[in-house]
Amino acid sequence: MNKSKIAFLLVMSAGLMRAQGISEALTTFPSTTELIEYDNLSALRFLPAYEQLRSRFAAKPLEEAKLALSKLGIDETAVDSVIIGTAGTEVYGVASGTFSAVEAGLTAARHRVLPIQVEDAQVFCPGAGVCLTFLEDWTVAFGTPAQLRTMLQARLGLVSALNRNSDLVNLMRRLPANGMVQGIAIGREIRPLAASALTDTGLPFDWSLLTSNISAFSYSIEMDTKAHIAMLLKCNSPAMAFLLKNILGLLGAGRTPSANIEKLESSTDGRDLELKMDTTLPVN
């Protein structure tokens, strides 16, 4: 099989993985979710800077889930993708991969990790700070027992699921079909996330002064030797979108050699400000 066919299959596989993961999150996460991030770990692992990228994106939630999964015999390398949701200080998620719920259950029994019944599912709390419940043989949800109960109730239709949140769903539909890392935020999560994302471009400006005028934010990142980033900032008004575009243009034109950003394009459509940029990746 030639390289072009392999690349095509990898792209198709990544797109299918993302679609399945996002669909799972839409029906599992509660509608109160304010931030959602999808990380294609199987693709990120091929990058030289994987360790830095993993700590940057999945960070603590993945570390806690990894410890819990290891207690059931599931290694981190068996996890292909993870979707993390947050609501205020609460963090929870869904992971998919090449593991098996049946084998994990047998491992749990051997180590006397007995499941508890929550709604119509078995929940394992192996003492690693996070509990687990398998949604499919290859898909597991993680969080506190209370969070997992809410997620299971969302799947059963007993509480409102994320697919009822029209603002987040509309932003999801506008994301590119493929992306190693993709995220969406609204509400209280938007300001620190947008300020951090724009600060990381290396452009010298205090973005916290303006991000209070952004009501929603999405990002999609492809990576090879560089990070290719697409952002959509939904501003509170067309005037604010235009102002941000002009500031970015001025800063981009006068950026210093130390700035991480290598290319910056921006456009506005009403309240929407779209950004496309290339930045350097961290080096091991």
Steps between C-alpha positions, in 0.01 A plus 500: 500500500651838398547795736211702357253216567636455853465873565144493365407209727654673802301816429177301456568305820569821696180657369294195594658486847420867556141463378439202728660674797309826453174307457570314825568826684185668364277227643701437820618835634234708682371817331668707773841417345681824417819369345569190292834390355575207269857364490604241240769332711577233240605777257676715760721206604674512162626853568847547655357745755223263616580519872485880503186502286325242718567704813385813316168366376371197695708582810373405847165338399683255275759423767228418754305292249821320398562394861146370535515315166832339593331344804272319251791390282460769234825668394505861380617386156168318457312832524461652153299811583362689796229765530506716811208708621492763772227690682640746750749306712367159391703295250388173336550320174466211257789293359499253211758253380604141437423377851213267597243555773467123543872452560508804730216352705691174538811689610293700750360175645848351537610809693176504700390835361128441534262713291213700641169531318415849375183536292527207256882477498790364702740759638855411604680715758852350520630753751687718253287810557278435198217253438429328170199361316505336158256645248607253230758220497756754369370820663525602866372805689698635794422737786368501854205269585268803495630612160465150355144478632416825321666378180311169512175688564573721200537189281168371632328833438435561869696828496576736214804395294756718324320460167233734644757781529449666162792744538756223548343274238504777238867567570578128473338484158730774378819322606716348223440130437848411623715636781736336747372735769166679489316696764201723568422726794219728609402685815751549780756269333543718192698790646800320653514249213490759222748724681738205548465386137571848363784563746665176386531640148785712634339830401576764769160605626289452812211306342306485826405863435297399194391141552219611732328601175510143360195283566620173344823356364605196299836370382634221280868406483685291244866424569802385300824696532281796601161556659236616251227667703151608396299704750149642497428776752135595534512860620226693676464736204620546139688810618700294752580237237628775268704658781665169590580434133671839471700447821616159375600654169709770669665258742560243230670757278728615780566173681846440643734211399424334835131463418387141447263588218624459142186577300179677591184548294175647627155579365168615643140417424265692724580399859734220389876545488684214328874454550745270327860483614813284502712477812810310605467176697684439830830313465593204721 
